[in-house]
Coordinates of N, CA, C and O in Angstrom, one line a residue:
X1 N -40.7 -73.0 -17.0 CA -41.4 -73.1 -15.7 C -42.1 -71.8 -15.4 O -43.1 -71.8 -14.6
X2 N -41.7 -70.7 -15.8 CA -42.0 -69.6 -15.3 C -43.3 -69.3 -15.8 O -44.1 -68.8 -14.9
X3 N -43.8 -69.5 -17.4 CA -44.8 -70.0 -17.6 C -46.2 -70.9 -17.1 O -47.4 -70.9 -17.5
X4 N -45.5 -71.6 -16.2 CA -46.7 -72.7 -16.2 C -47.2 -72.0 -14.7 O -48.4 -72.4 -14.4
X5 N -46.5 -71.1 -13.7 CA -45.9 -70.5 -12.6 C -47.3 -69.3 -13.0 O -48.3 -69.7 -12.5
X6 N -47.3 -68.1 -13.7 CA -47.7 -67.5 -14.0 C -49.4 -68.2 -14.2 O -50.3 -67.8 -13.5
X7 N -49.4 -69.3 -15.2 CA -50.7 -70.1 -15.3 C -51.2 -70.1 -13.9 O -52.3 -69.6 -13.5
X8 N -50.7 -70.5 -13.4 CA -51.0 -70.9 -11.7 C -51.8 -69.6 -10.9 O -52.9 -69.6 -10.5
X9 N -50.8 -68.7 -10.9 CA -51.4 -67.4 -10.2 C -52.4 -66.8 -10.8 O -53.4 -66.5 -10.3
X10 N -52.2 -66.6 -12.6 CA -53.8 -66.2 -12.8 C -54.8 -66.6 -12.6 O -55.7 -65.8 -12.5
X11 N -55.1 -68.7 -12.5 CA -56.1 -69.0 -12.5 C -56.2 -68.9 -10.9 O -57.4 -69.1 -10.5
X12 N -55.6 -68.7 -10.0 CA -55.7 -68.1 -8.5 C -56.7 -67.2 -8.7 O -57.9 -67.3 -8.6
X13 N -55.8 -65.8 -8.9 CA -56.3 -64.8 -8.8 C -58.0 -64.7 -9.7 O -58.9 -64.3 -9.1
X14 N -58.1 -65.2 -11.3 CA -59.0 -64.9 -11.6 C -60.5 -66.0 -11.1 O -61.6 -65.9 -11.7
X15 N -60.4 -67.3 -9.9 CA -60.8 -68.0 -9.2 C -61.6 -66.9 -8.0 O -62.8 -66.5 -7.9
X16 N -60.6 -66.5 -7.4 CA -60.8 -65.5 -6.4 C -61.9 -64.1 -6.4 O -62.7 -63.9 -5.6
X17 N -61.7 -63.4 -7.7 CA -62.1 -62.5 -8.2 C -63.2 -63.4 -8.8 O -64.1 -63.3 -8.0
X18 N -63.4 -63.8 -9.3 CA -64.7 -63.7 -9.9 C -65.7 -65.0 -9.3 O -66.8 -65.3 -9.7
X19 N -65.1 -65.7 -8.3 CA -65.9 -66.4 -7.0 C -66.4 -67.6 -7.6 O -67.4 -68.2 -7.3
X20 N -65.6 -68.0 -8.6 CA -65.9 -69.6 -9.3 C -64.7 -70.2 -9.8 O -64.1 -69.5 -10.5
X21 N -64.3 -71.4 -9.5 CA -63.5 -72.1 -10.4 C -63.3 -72.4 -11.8 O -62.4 -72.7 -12.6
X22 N -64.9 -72.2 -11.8 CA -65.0 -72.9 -13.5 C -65.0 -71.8 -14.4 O -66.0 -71.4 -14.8
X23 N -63.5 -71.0 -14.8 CA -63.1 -70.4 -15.3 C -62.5 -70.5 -16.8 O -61.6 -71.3 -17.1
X24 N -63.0 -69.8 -17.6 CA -62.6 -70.3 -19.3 C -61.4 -70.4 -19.1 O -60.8 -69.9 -18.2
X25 N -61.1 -71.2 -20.0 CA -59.1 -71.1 -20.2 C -58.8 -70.3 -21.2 O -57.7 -70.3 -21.5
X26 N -59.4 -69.6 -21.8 CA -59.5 -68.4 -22.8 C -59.4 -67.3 -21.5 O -58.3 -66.6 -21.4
X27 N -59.9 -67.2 -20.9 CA -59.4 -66.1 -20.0 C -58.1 -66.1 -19.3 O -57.3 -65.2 -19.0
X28 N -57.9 -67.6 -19.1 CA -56.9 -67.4 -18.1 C -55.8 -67.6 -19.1 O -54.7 -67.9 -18.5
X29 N -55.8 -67.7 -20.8 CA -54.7 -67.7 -21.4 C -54.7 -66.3 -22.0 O -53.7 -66.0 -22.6
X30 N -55.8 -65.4 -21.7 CA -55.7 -63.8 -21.7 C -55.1 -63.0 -20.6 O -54.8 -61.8 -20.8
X31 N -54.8 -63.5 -19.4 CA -54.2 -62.9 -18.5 C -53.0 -63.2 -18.7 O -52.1 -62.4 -18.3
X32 N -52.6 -64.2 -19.4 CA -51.2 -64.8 -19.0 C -50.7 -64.4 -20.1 O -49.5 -64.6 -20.2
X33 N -51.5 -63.8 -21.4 CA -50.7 -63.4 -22.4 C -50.2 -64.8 -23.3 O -49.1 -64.7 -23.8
X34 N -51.0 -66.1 -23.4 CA -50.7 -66.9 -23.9 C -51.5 -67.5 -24.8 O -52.7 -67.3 -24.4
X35 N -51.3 -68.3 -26.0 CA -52.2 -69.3 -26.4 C -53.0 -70.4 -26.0 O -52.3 -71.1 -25.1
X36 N -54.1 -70.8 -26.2 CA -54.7 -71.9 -25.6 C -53.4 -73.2 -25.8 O -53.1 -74.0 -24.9
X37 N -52.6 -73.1 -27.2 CA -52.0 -73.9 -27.8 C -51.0 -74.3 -26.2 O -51.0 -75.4 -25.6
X38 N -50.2 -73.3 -25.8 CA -49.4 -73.1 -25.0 C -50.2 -73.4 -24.0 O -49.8 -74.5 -23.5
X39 N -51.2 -73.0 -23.5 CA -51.7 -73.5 -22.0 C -51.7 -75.0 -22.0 O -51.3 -75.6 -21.0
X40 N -52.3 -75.8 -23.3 CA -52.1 -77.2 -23.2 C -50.8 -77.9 -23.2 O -50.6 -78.9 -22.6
X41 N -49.7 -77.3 -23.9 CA -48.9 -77.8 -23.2 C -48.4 -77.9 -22.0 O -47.3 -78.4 -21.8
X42 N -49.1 -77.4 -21.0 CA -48.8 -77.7 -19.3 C -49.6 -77.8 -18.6 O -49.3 -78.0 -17.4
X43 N -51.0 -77.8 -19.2 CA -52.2 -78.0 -18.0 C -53.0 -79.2 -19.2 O -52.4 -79.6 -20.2
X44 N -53.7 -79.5 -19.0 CA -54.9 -80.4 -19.6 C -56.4 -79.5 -19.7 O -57.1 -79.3 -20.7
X45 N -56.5 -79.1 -18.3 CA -57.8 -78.5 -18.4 C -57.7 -77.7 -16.8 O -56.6 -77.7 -16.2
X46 N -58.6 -77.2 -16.3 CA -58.0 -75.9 -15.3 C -58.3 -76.9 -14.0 O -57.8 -76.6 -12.9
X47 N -58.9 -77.8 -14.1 CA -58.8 -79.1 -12.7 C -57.0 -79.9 -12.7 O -56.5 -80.3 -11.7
X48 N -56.6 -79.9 -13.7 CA -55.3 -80.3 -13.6 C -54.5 -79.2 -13.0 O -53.6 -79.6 -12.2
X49 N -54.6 -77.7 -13.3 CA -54.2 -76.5 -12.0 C -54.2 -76.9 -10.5 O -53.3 -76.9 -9.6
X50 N -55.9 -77.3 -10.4 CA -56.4 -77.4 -9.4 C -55.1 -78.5 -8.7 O -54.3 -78.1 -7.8
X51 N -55.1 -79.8 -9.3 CA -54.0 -81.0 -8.4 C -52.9 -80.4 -8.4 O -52.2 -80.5 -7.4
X52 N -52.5 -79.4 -9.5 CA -50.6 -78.7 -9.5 C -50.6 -77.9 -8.3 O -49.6 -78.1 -7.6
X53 N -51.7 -77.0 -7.9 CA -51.6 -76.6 -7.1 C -51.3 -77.0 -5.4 O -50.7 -76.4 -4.5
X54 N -52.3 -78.4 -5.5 CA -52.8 -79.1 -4.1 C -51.5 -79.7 -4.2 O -51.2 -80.2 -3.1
X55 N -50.5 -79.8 -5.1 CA -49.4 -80.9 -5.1 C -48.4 -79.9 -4.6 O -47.9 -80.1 -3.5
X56 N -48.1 -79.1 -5.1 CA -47.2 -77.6 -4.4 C -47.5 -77.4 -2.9 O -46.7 -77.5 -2.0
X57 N -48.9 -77.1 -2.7 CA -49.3 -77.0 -1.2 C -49.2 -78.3 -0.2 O -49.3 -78.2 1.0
X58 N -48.9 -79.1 -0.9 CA -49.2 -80.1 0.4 C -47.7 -81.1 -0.1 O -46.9 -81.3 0.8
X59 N -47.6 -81.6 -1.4 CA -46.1 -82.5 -1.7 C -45.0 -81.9 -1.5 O -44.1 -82.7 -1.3
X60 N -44.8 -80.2 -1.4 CA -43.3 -79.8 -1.4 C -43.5 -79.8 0.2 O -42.7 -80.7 0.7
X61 N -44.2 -79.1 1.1 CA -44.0 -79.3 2.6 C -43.3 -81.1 3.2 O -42.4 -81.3 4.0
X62 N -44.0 -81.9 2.4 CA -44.0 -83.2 2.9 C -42.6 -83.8 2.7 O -41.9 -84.6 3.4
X63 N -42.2 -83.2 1.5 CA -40.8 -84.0 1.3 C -40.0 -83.3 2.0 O -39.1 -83.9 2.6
X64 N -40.1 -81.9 2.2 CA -39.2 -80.7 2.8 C -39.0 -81.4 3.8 O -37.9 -81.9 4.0
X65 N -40.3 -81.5 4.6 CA -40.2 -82.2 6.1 C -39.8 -83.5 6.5 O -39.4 -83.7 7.7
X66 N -40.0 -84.5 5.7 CA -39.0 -86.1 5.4 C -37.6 -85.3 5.4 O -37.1 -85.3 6.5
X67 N -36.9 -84.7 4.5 CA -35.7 -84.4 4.1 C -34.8 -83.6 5.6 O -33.6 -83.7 6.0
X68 N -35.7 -83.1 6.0 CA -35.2 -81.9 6.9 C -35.8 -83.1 9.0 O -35.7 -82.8 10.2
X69 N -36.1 -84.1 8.4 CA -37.0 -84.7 9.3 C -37.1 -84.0 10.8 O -36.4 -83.8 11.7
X70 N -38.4 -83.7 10.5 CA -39.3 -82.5 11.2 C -40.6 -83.8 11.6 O -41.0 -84.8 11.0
X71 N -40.7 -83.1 12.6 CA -42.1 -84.0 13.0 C -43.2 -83.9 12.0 O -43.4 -83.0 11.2
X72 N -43.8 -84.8 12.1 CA -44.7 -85.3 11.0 C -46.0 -84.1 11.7 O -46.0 -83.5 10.7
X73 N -46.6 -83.6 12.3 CA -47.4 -82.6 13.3 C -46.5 -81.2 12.7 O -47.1 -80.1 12.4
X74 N -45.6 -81.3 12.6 CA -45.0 -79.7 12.0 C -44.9 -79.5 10.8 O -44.7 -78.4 10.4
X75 N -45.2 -80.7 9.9 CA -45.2 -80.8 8.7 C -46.8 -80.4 8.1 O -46.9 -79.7 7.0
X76 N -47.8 -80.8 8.7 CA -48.9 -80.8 8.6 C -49.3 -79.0 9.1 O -50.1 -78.4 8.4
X77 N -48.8 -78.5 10.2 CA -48.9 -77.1 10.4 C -48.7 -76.4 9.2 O -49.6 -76.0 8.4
X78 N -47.4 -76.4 9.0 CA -47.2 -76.2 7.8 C -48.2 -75.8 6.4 O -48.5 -74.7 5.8
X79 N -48.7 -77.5 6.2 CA -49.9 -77.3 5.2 C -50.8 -76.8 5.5 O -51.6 -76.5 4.6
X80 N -51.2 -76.4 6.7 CA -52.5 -75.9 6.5 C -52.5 -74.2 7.1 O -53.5 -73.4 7.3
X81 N -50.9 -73.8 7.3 CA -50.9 -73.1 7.3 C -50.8 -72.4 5.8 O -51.2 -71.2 5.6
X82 N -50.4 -73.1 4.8 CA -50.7 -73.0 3.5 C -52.1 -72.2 3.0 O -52.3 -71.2 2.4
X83 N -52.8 -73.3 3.6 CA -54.4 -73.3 3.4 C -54.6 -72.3 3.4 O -55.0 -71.5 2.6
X84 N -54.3 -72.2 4.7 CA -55.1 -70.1 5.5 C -55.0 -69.4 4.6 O -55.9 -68.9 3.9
X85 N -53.7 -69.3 4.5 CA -53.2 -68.2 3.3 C -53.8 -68.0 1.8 O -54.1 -67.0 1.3
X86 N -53.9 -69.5 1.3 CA -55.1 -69.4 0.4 C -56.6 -69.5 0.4 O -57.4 -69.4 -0.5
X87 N -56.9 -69.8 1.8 CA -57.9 -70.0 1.9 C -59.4 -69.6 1.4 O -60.5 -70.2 1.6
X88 N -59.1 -67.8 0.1 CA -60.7 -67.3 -0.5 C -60.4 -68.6 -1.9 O -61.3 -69.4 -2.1
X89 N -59.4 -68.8 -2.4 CA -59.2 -69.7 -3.3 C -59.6 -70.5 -3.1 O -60.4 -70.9 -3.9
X90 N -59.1 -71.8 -1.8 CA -60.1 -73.0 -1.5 C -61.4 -73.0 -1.1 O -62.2 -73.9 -1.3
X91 N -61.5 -71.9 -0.6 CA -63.0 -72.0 -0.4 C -63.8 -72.0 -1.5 O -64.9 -72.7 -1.3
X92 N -63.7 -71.5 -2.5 CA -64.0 -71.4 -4.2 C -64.5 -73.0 -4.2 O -65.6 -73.5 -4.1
X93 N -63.0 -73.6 -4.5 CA -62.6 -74.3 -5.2 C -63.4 -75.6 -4.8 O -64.0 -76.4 -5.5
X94 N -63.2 -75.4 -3.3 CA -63.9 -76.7 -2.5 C -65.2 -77.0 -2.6 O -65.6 -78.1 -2.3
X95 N -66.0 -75.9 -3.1 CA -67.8 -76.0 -3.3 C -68.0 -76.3 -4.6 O -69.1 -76.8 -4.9
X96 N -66.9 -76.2 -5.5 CA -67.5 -76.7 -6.9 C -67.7 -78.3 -7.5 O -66.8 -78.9 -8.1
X97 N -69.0 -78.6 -7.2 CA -69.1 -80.0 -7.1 C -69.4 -80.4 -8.7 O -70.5 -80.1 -9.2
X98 N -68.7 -80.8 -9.2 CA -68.6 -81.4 -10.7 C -67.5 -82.7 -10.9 O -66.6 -82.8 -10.0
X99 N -67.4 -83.6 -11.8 CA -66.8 -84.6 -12.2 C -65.5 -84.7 -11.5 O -65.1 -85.6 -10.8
X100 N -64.8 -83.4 -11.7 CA -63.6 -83.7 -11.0 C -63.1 -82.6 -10.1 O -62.0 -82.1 -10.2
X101 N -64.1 -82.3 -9.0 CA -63.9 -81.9 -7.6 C -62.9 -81.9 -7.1 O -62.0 -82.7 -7.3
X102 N -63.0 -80.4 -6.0 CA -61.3 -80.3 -5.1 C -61.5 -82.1 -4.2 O -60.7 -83.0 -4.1
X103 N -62.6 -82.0 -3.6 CA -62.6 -83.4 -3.0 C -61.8 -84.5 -3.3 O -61.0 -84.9 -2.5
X104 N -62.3 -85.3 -5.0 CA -61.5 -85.7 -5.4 C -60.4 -85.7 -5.8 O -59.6 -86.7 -5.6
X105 N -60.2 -84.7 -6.5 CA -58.3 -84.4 -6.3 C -57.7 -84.3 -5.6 O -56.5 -84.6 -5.7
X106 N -58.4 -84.0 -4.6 CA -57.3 -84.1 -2.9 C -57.2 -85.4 -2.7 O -56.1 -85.7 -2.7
X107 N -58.0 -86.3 -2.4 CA -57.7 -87.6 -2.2 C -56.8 -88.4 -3.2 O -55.8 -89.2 -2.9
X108 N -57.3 -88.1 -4.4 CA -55.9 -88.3 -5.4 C -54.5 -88.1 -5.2 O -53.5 -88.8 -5.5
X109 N -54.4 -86.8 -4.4 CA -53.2 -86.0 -4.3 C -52.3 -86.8 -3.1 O -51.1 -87.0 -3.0
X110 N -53.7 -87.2 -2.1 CA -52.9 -87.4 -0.6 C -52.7 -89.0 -1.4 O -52.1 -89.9 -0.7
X111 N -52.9 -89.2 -2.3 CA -52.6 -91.0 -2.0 C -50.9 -91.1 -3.0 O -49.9 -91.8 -2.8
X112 N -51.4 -90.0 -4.0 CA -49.5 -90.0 -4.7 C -48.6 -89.6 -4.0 O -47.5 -90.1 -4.1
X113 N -48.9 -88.4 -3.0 CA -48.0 -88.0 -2.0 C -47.4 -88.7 -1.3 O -46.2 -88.6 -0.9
X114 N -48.5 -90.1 -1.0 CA -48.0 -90.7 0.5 C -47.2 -92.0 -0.4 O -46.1 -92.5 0.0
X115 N -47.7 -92.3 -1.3 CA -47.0 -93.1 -1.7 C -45.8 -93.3 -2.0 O -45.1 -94.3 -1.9
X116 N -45.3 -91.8 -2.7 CA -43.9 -90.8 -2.9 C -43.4 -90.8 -1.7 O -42.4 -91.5 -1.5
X117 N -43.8 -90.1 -0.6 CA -42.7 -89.1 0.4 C -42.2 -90.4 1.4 O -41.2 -90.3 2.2
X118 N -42.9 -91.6 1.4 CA -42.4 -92.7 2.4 C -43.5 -92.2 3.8 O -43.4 -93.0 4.7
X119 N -44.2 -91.5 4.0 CA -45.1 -91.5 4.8 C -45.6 -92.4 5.1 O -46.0 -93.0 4.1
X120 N -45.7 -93.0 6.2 CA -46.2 -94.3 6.6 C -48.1 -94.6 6.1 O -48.8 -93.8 6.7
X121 N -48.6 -95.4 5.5 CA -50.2 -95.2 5.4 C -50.8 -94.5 7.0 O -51.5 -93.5 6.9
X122 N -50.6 -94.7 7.9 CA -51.2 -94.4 8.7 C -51.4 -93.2 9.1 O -52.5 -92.7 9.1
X123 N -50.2 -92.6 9.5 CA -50.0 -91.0 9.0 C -50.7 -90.1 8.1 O -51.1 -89.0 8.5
X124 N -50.9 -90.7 6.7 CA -51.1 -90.3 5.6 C -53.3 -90.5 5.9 O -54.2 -89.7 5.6
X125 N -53.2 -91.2 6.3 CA -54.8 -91.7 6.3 C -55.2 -90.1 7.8 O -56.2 -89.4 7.9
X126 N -54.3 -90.0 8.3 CA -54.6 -89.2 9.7 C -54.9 -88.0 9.5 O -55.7 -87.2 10.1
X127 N -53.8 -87.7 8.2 CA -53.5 -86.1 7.8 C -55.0 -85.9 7.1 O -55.6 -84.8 7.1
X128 N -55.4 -87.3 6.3 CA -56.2 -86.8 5.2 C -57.6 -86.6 5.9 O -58.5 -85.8 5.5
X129 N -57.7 -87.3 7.3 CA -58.6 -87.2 7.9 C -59.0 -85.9 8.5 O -60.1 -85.2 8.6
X130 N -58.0 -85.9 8.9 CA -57.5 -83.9 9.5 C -58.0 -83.1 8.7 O -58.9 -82.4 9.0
X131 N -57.5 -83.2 7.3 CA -58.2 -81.8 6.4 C -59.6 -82.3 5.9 O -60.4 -81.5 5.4
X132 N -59.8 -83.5 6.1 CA -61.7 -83.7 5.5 C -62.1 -83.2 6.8 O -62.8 -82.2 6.7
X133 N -61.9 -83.5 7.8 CA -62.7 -82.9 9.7 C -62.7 -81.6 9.3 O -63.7 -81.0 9.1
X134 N -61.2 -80.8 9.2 CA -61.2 -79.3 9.4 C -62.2 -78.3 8.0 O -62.8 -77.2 8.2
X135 N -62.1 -78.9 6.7 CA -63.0 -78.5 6.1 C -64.4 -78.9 5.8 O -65.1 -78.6 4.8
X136 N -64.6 -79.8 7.1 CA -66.1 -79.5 7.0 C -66.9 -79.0 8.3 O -68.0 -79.3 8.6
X137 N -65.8 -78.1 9.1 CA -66.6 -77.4 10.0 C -67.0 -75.7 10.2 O -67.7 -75.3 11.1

């Protein structure tokens, strides 16, 4: 895991720094000191980062907060307190309009999420509404 961990933060960091997503995976298996061979065994291609990521940021709060049952409003703070924190990264990420967009991976993400955590649809439709409203103002 520590590997795929590492994958994660270089293609962060080298997202950030160099102000584009669409980052070789030759690079980002040069930061990490790995083979391309090895990067495919855990990524597919650097948009499958992209969902590992959105799924860490937004699926571990959600279960934490089912588990720990926390208001569904504190659970959502939470994520997007997430956000802030990454926020030069999503901002990147969220402008790069190609085949398979933060856009669409997030919608991807919120529908496996909701369907996993027992989130009721409605909730789930509210939250997703929340981060399309708040990132597009």
């Amino acid at each position: 895991m520590e590997t795929k961990n590492k994958i994660i933060e270089e293609y962060k960091k080298l997202v950030v720094s160099e102000k584009k997503a669409n980052v070789p995976i030759s690079e980002i298996c040069e930061k990490v000191g790995i083979s391309r061979k090895t990067f495919y065994n855990y990524f597919r291609d650097r948009w499958d980062i992209v969902e590992q990521i959105i799924l860490d940021d937004i699926e571990k709060p959600i279960v934490q907060g089912n588990a720990e049952k926390l208001p569904y409003h504190d659970t959502t703070y939470i994520i997007f307190e997430k956000f802030l924190f990454e926020k030069s990264f999503y901002k990147i990420v969220i402008t790069e309009n190609c085949q398979n967009s933060l856009f669409e991976s997030l919608i991807e993400c919120f529908a496996k999420i909701i369907s996993k955590s027992g989130v009721s649809a409605l909730n789930g439709m509210s939250f997703t509404a929340t981060f399309v409203s708040a990132n597009n103002t």
